[in-house]
Tab-separated table of C-alpha atoms in Angstrom:
chain	number	residue	atom	x	y	z
A	18	UNK	CA	91.333	33.620	-47.851
A	19	UNK	CA	90.535	33.825	-51.592
A	20	UNK	CA	91.466	37.115	-53.303
A	21	UNK	CA	89.518	38.215	-56.375
A	22	UNK	CA	91.625	37.927	-59.499
A	23	UNK	CA	94.412	35.970	-57.753
A	24	UNK	CA	95.344	32.356	-58.284
A	25	UNK	CA	96.384	30.434	-55.155
A	26	UNK	CA	99.386	28.145	-55.487
A	27	UNK	CA	100.872	25.858	-52.830
A	28	UNK	CA	104.349	27.186	-51.949
A	29	UNK	CA	106.878	26.364	-49.255
A	30	UNK	CA	110.060	28.460	-49.226
A	31	UNK	CA	111.925	25.531	-47.660
A	32	UNK	CA	110.889	23.155	-50.436
A	33	UNK	CA	112.412	24.023	-53.858
A	34	UNK	CA	110.097	21.489	-55.522
A	35	UNK	CA	107.266	24.006	-54.973
A	36	UNK	CA	109.087	26.851	-56.752
A	37	UNK	CA	108.137	25.795	-60.265
A	38	UNK	CA	104.394	26.034	-59.700
A	39	UNK	CA	104.767	29.247	-57.710
A	40	UNK	CA	106.801	31.004	-60.421
A	41	UNK	CA	104.923	29.602	-63.409
A	42	UNK	CA	103.598	32.454	-65.527
A	43	UNK	CA	105.091	35.075	-63.169
A	44	UNK	CA	107.176	37.954	-64.529
A	45	UNK	CA	107.658	39.898	-61.273
A	46	UNK	CA	107.791	39.033	-57.593
A	47	UNK	CA	107.701	40.918	-54.297
A	48	UNK	CA	110.095	39.509	-51.682
A	49	UNK	CA	110.151	40.650	-48.080
A	50	UNK	CA	112.982	40.292	-45.591
A	51	UNK	CA	111.314	37.980	-43.070
A	52	UNK	CA	110.300	39.227	-39.659
A	53	UNK	CA	111.305	37.098	-36.664
A	54	UNK	CA	113.717	35.004	-38.711
A	55	UNK	CA	117.486	35.219	-38.173
A	56	UNK	CA	118.794	33.328	-41.229
A	57	UNK	CA	117.799	36.038	-43.704
A	58	UNK	CA	120.284	35.092	-46.419
A	59	UNK	CA	119.378	31.403	-46.140
A	60	UNK	CA	115.731	32.329	-46.499
A	61	UNK	CA	115.995	34.695	-49.476
A	62	UNK	CA	118.987	33.608	-51.529
A	63	UNK	CA	117.214	30.532	-52.962
A	64	UNK	CA	114.174	32.585	-53.909
A	65	UNK	CA	116.253	35.261	-55.606
A	66	UNK	CA	118.271	32.620	-57.459
A	67	UNK	CA	115.091	30.893	-58.654
A	68	UNK	CA	113.610	34.228	-59.794
A	69	UNK	CA	116.812	35.180	-61.646
A	70	UNK	CA	116.925	31.811	-63.412
A	71	UNK	CA	113.432	32.571	-64.780
A	72	UNK	CA	114.185	36.225	-65.560
A	73	UNK	CA	111.597	37.393	-63.041
A	74	UNK	CA	111.846	40.980	-61.831
A	75	UNK	CA	112.203	41.181	-58.050
A	76	UNK	CA	111.036	44.031	-55.837
A	77	UNK	CA	112.750	43.491	-52.508
A	78	UNK	CA	111.569	44.988	-49.220
A	79	UNK	CA	114.682	45.427	-47.117
A	80	UNK	CA	115.120	47.877	-44.217
A	81	UNK	CA	116.206	51.496	-43.763
A	82	UNK	CA	119.955	51.648	-43.209
A	83	UNK	CA	120.660	48.289	-44.809
A	84	UNK	CA	123.233	49.907	-47.053
A	85	UNK	CA	125.276	51.217	-44.105
A	86	UNK	CA	127.453	48.068	-43.995
A	87	UNK	CA	128.008	45.128	-46.309
A	88	UNK	CA	128.390	42.940	-43.224
A	89	UNK	CA	124.687	42.969	-42.402
A	90	UNK	CA	122.498	40.189	-43.790
A	91	UNK	CA	120.077	42.798	-45.125
A	92	UNK	CA	122.784	44.301	-47.337
A	93	UNK	CA	124.090	40.890	-48.316
A	94	UNK	CA	120.610	40.038	-49.658
A	95	UNK	CA	120.468	43.346	-51.521
A	96	UNK	CA	123.880	42.743	-53.094
A	97	UNK	CA	122.951	39.185	-54.041
A	98	UNK	CA	119.889	40.556	-55.847
A	99	UNK	CA	121.835	43.351	-57.535
A	100	UNK	CA	124.371	40.826	-58.852
A	101	UNK	CA	121.798	38.210	-59.853
A	102	UNK	CA	121.323	39.571	-63.357
A	103	UNK	CA	117.578	39.904	-63.133
A	104	UNK	CA	115.655	43.193	-63.062
A	105	UNK	CA	115.175	44.542	-59.561
A	106	UNK	CA	114.152	47.424	-57.343
A	107	UNK	CA	114.591	47.806	-53.579
A	108	UNK	CA	112.586	49.581	-50.913
A	109	UNK	CA	113.963	50.182	-47.432
A	110	UNK	CA	111.163	51.229	-45.061
A	111	UNK	CA	111.827	52.520	-41.575
A	112	UNK	CA	109.954	51.312	-38.447
A	113	UNK	CA	106.293	50.576	-39.145
A	114	UNK	CA	103.656	52.689	-37.435
A	115	UNK	CA	101.581	49.491	-37.431
A	116	UNK	CA	103.982	47.923	-34.895
A	117	UNK	CA	102.023	49.778	-32.239
A	118	UNK	CA	98.901	47.692	-32.847
A	119	UNK	CA	100.769	44.452	-33.557
A	120	UNK	CA	104.043	44.012	-31.680
A	121	UNK	CA	103.347	46.362	-28.792
A	122	UNK	CA	99.599	46.048	-28.397
A	123	UNK	CA	99.807	43.586	-25.459
A	124	UNK	CA	101.726	46.068	-23.301
A	125	UNK	CA	99.520	48.926	-24.374
A	126	UNK	CA	96.269	47.109	-23.554
A	127	UNK	CA	97.539	45.445	-20.390
A	128	UNK	CA	99.398	48.375	-18.822
A	129	UNK	CA	99.008	51.356	-21.105
A	130	UNK	CA	102.740	51.218	-21.779
A	131	UNK	CA	105.093	51.137	-24.778
A	132	UNK	CA	108.353	49.774	-23.346
A	133	UNK	CA	111.278	49.760	-25.785
A	134	UNK	CA	115.022	50.612	-25.529
A	135	UNK	CA	114.806	53.751	-27.715
A	136	UNK	CA	115.696	56.381	-25.086
A	137	UNK	CA	114.722	59.753	-26.632
A	138	UNK	CA	115.685	58.766	-30.196
A	139	UNK	CA	113.371	59.806	-32.956
A	140	UNK	CA	111.820	57.611	-35.681
A	141	UNK	CA	110.051	58.657	-38.871
A	142	UNK	CA	107.359	55.987	-38.491
A	143	UNK	CA	105.806	54.840	-41.768
A	144	UNK	CA	102.296	53.519	-42.329
A	145	UNK	CA	102.369	50.105	-44.010
A	146	UNK	CA	99.750	51.314	-46.466
A	147	UNK	CA	102.382	53.671	-47.872
A	148	UNK	CA	104.846	50.794	-48.120
A	149	UNK	CA	102.272	48.747	-50.025
A	150	UNK	CA	101.504	51.602	-52.402
A	151	UNK	CA	105.200	52.171	-53.037
A	152	UNK	CA	105.811	48.505	-53.744
A	153	UNK	CA	102.831	48.361	-56.083
A	154	UNK	CA	104.207	51.319	-58.037
A	155	UNK	CA	107.530	49.565	-58.438
A	156	UNK	CA	105.879	46.330	-59.554
A	157	UNK	CA	103.684	48.069	-62.125
A	158	UNK	CA	106.418	50.157	-63.695
A	159	UNK	CA	109.973	49.658	-64.940
A	160	UNK	CA	110.837	53.320	-64.258
A	161	UNK	CA	112.277	52.511	-60.867
A	162	UNK	CA	114.287	49.444	-61.813
A	163	UNK	CA	117.877	49.235	-60.618
A	164	UNK	CA	117.241	51.726	-57.828
A	165	UNK	CA	116.753	51.667	-54.053
A	166	UNK	CA	114.339	53.924	-52.160
A	167	UNK	CA	114.328	54.821	-48.467
A	168	UNK	CA	110.715	54.966	-47.258
A	169	UNK	CA	109.872	57.106	-44.249
A	170	UNK	CA	106.981	58.893	-42.707
A	171	UNK	CA	106.738	62.688	-42.910
A	172	UNK	CA	108.100	63.572	-39.460
A	173	UNK	CA	110.571	62.199	-36.879
A	174	UNK	CA	108.972	61.515	-33.496
A	175	UNK	CA	110.126	60.156	-30.168
A	176	UNK	CA	108.219	57.201	-28.736
A	177	UNK	CA	106.936	59.561	-26.068
A	178	UNK	CA	105.468	61.843	-28.778
A	179	UNK	CA	104.050	58.780	-30.534
A	180	UNK	CA	102.414	57.625	-27.308
A	181	UNK	CA	100.798	61.041	-26.871
A	182	UNK	CA	99.421	60.860	-30.427
A	183	UNK	CA	97.989	57.372	-29.842
A	184	UNK	CA	96.461	58.517	-26.527
A	185	UNK	CA	94.764	61.519	-28.135
A	186	UNK	CA	93.327	59.470	-30.985
A	187	UNK	CA	92.103	56.533	-28.901
A	188	UNK	CA	91.004	58.367	-25.755
A	189	UNK	CA	93.150	55.895	-23.807
A	190	UNK	CA	96.109	56.750	-21.588
A	191	UNK	CA	99.234	55.401	-23.313
A	192	UNK	CA	102.726	56.281	-22.092
A	193	UNK	CA	106.245	55.519	-23.181
A	194	UNK	CA	108.570	53.724	-20.758
A	195	UNK	CA	112.210	53.705	-21.906
A	196	UNK	CA	114.017	50.538	-20.841
A	197	UNK	CA	117.495	49.085	-21.367
A	198	UNK	CA	118.370	46.268	-23.755
A	199	UNK	CA	118.561	43.570	-21.109
A	200	UNK	CA	115.136	44.424	-19.657
A	201	UNK	CA	113.712	44.444	-23.167
A	202	UNK	CA	115.241	41.040	-23.922
A	203	UNK	CA	113.902	39.664	-20.631
A	204	UNK	CA	110.392	40.851	-21.454
A	205	UNK	CA	110.545	39.166	-24.857
A	206	UNK	CA	111.972	35.871	-23.596
A	207	UNK	CA	109.412	35.779	-20.797
A	208	UNK	CA	106.825	36.069	-23.547
A	209	UNK	CA	108.224	32.995	-25.283
A	210	UNK	CA	110.686	34.398	-27.841
A	211	UNK	CA	114.027	32.606	-28.293
A	212	UNK	CA	116.923	34.444	-26.681
A	213	UNK	CA	118.811	34.956	-29.957
A	214	UNK	CA	115.797	36.485	-31.624
A	215	UNK	CA	115.122	38.698	-28.612
A	216	UNK	CA	118.725	39.907	-28.684
A	217	UNK	CA	118.410	40.688	-32.399
A	218	UNK	CA	115.230	42.694	-31.831
A	219	UNK	CA	116.958	44.659	-29.075
A	220	UNK	CA	119.829	45.478	-31.427
A	221	UNK	CA	117.595	47.262	-33.923
A	222	UNK	CA	116.970	50.013	-31.377
A	223	UNK	CA	120.628	51.042	-31.409
A	224	UNK	CA	120.103	53.056	-34.625
A	225	UNK	CA	117.076	54.698	-32.987
A	226	UNK	CA	119.160	55.833	-30.019
A	227	UNK	CA	121.829	57.135	-32.392
A	228	UNK	CA	119.319	59.205	-34.339
A	229	UNK	CA	119.850	57.333	-37.615
A	230	UNK	CA	116.159	56.583	-38.204
A	231	UNK	CA	115.018	60.182	-37.779
A	232	UNK	CA	115.675	60.517	-41.501
A	233	UNK	CA	112.834	61.898	-43.602
A	234	UNK	CA	112.837	61.380	-47.375
A	235	UNK	CA	110.511	62.181	-50.243
A	236	UNK	CA	110.699	58.677	-51.697
A	237	UNK	CA	107.135	57.659	-50.904
A	238	UNK	CA	105.869	60.660	-52.865
A	239	UNK	CA	108.356	59.963	-55.683
A	240	UNK	CA	106.956	56.451	-56.034
A	241	UNK	CA	103.265	57.029	-55.371
A	242	UNK	CA	102.639	60.689	-56.159
A	243	UNK	CA	101.302	61.179	-52.632
A	244	UNK	CA	102.912	62.312	-49.371
A	245	UNK	CA	103.213	59.649	-46.661
A	246	UNK	CA	100.576	59.478	-43.970
A	247	UNK	CA	101.096	61.264	-40.665
A	248	UNK	CA	101.209	59.162	-37.546
A	249	UNK	CA	98.091	61.059	-36.472
A	250	UNK	CA	96.301	59.597	-39.518
A	251	UNK	CA	97.445	56.077	-38.628
A	252	UNK	CA	96.340	56.607	-35.013
A	253	UNK	CA	92.895	57.867	-35.998
A	254	UNK	CA	92.333	54.991	-38.421
A	255	UNK	CA	93.315	52.343	-35.865
A	256	UNK	CA	92.080	54.022	-32.643
A	257	UNK	CA	89.678	51.209	-31.763
A	258	UNK	CA	92.561	48.745	-31.560
A	259	UNK	CA	94.034	50.541	-28.556
A	260	UNK	CA	90.905	50.465	-26.390
A	261	UNK	CA	89.989	47.597	-24.082
C-alpha cells in the first residue's frame, strides 16, 4: 500500500544485491527482531553490517530482558550493533497488548479463552502505538544515541486481570485459562506451527512466571513526553475486534 511521502524500494533481506537500492540515500534505519523466526542473528547481522558500512544510524527493536544474558540471540544482535561502529539506539519492549487481537484472537473468538503458560505471573503490557512513538523519537533525534530503553506499560497485570479488562471493554465474556508448556506447544503445532518455533514461543513465558516482566519503567515518557497507554485504553480502542 502506498504511503504518502515514502518511496517504495524492492528489498529482500535474504538477497544482499537488493541492499544497495534499499539503503541509497538513507541515513537511519529501524530494524526489528523478527517474530516467528528462530535464526535471529542470521537475519539481522547482514543488515547491521550493511548499515554500518554506509554509516547509517540503526534503531534496533529488541526485547525486554535481552540484556540478562549474552548467550541469547537477542543480546548477541544488540552487542553486534554496539560494536559495529555506527550510531545506534535500542528499545526493548515487553509483551505487546496487541497480541490479544493478533496472536490470541482465534481462541478468544472461538472459545472466549486466552490460554497461555503464564500461571499468575504479571506483565506490564505495552501498546504498540507507544513503541512506534518511542522509535520515532529515537529516529528523529540524536539525544538517545548509544543508549537502550526498556519500554513497558504503566501497570503489571496478570492474564486473568487482562481478560477481565478485555471483557469489560468488549461486552464479551473472555477468560484466562493457564496451561502448561506442553499443552501450549501442542495447541500451536496443531495450528500448523513448526515444533521448534512452538517450543521457542513457550519458552518466552518462563520470564512471565518468574515475575521478570512485571517491570514498569518511565522510558516511554522519557522518549515521547507522554505516559504509556493503559491496557484499558487499548481494550476500548480495539473492543470491536473481540466480538463475533
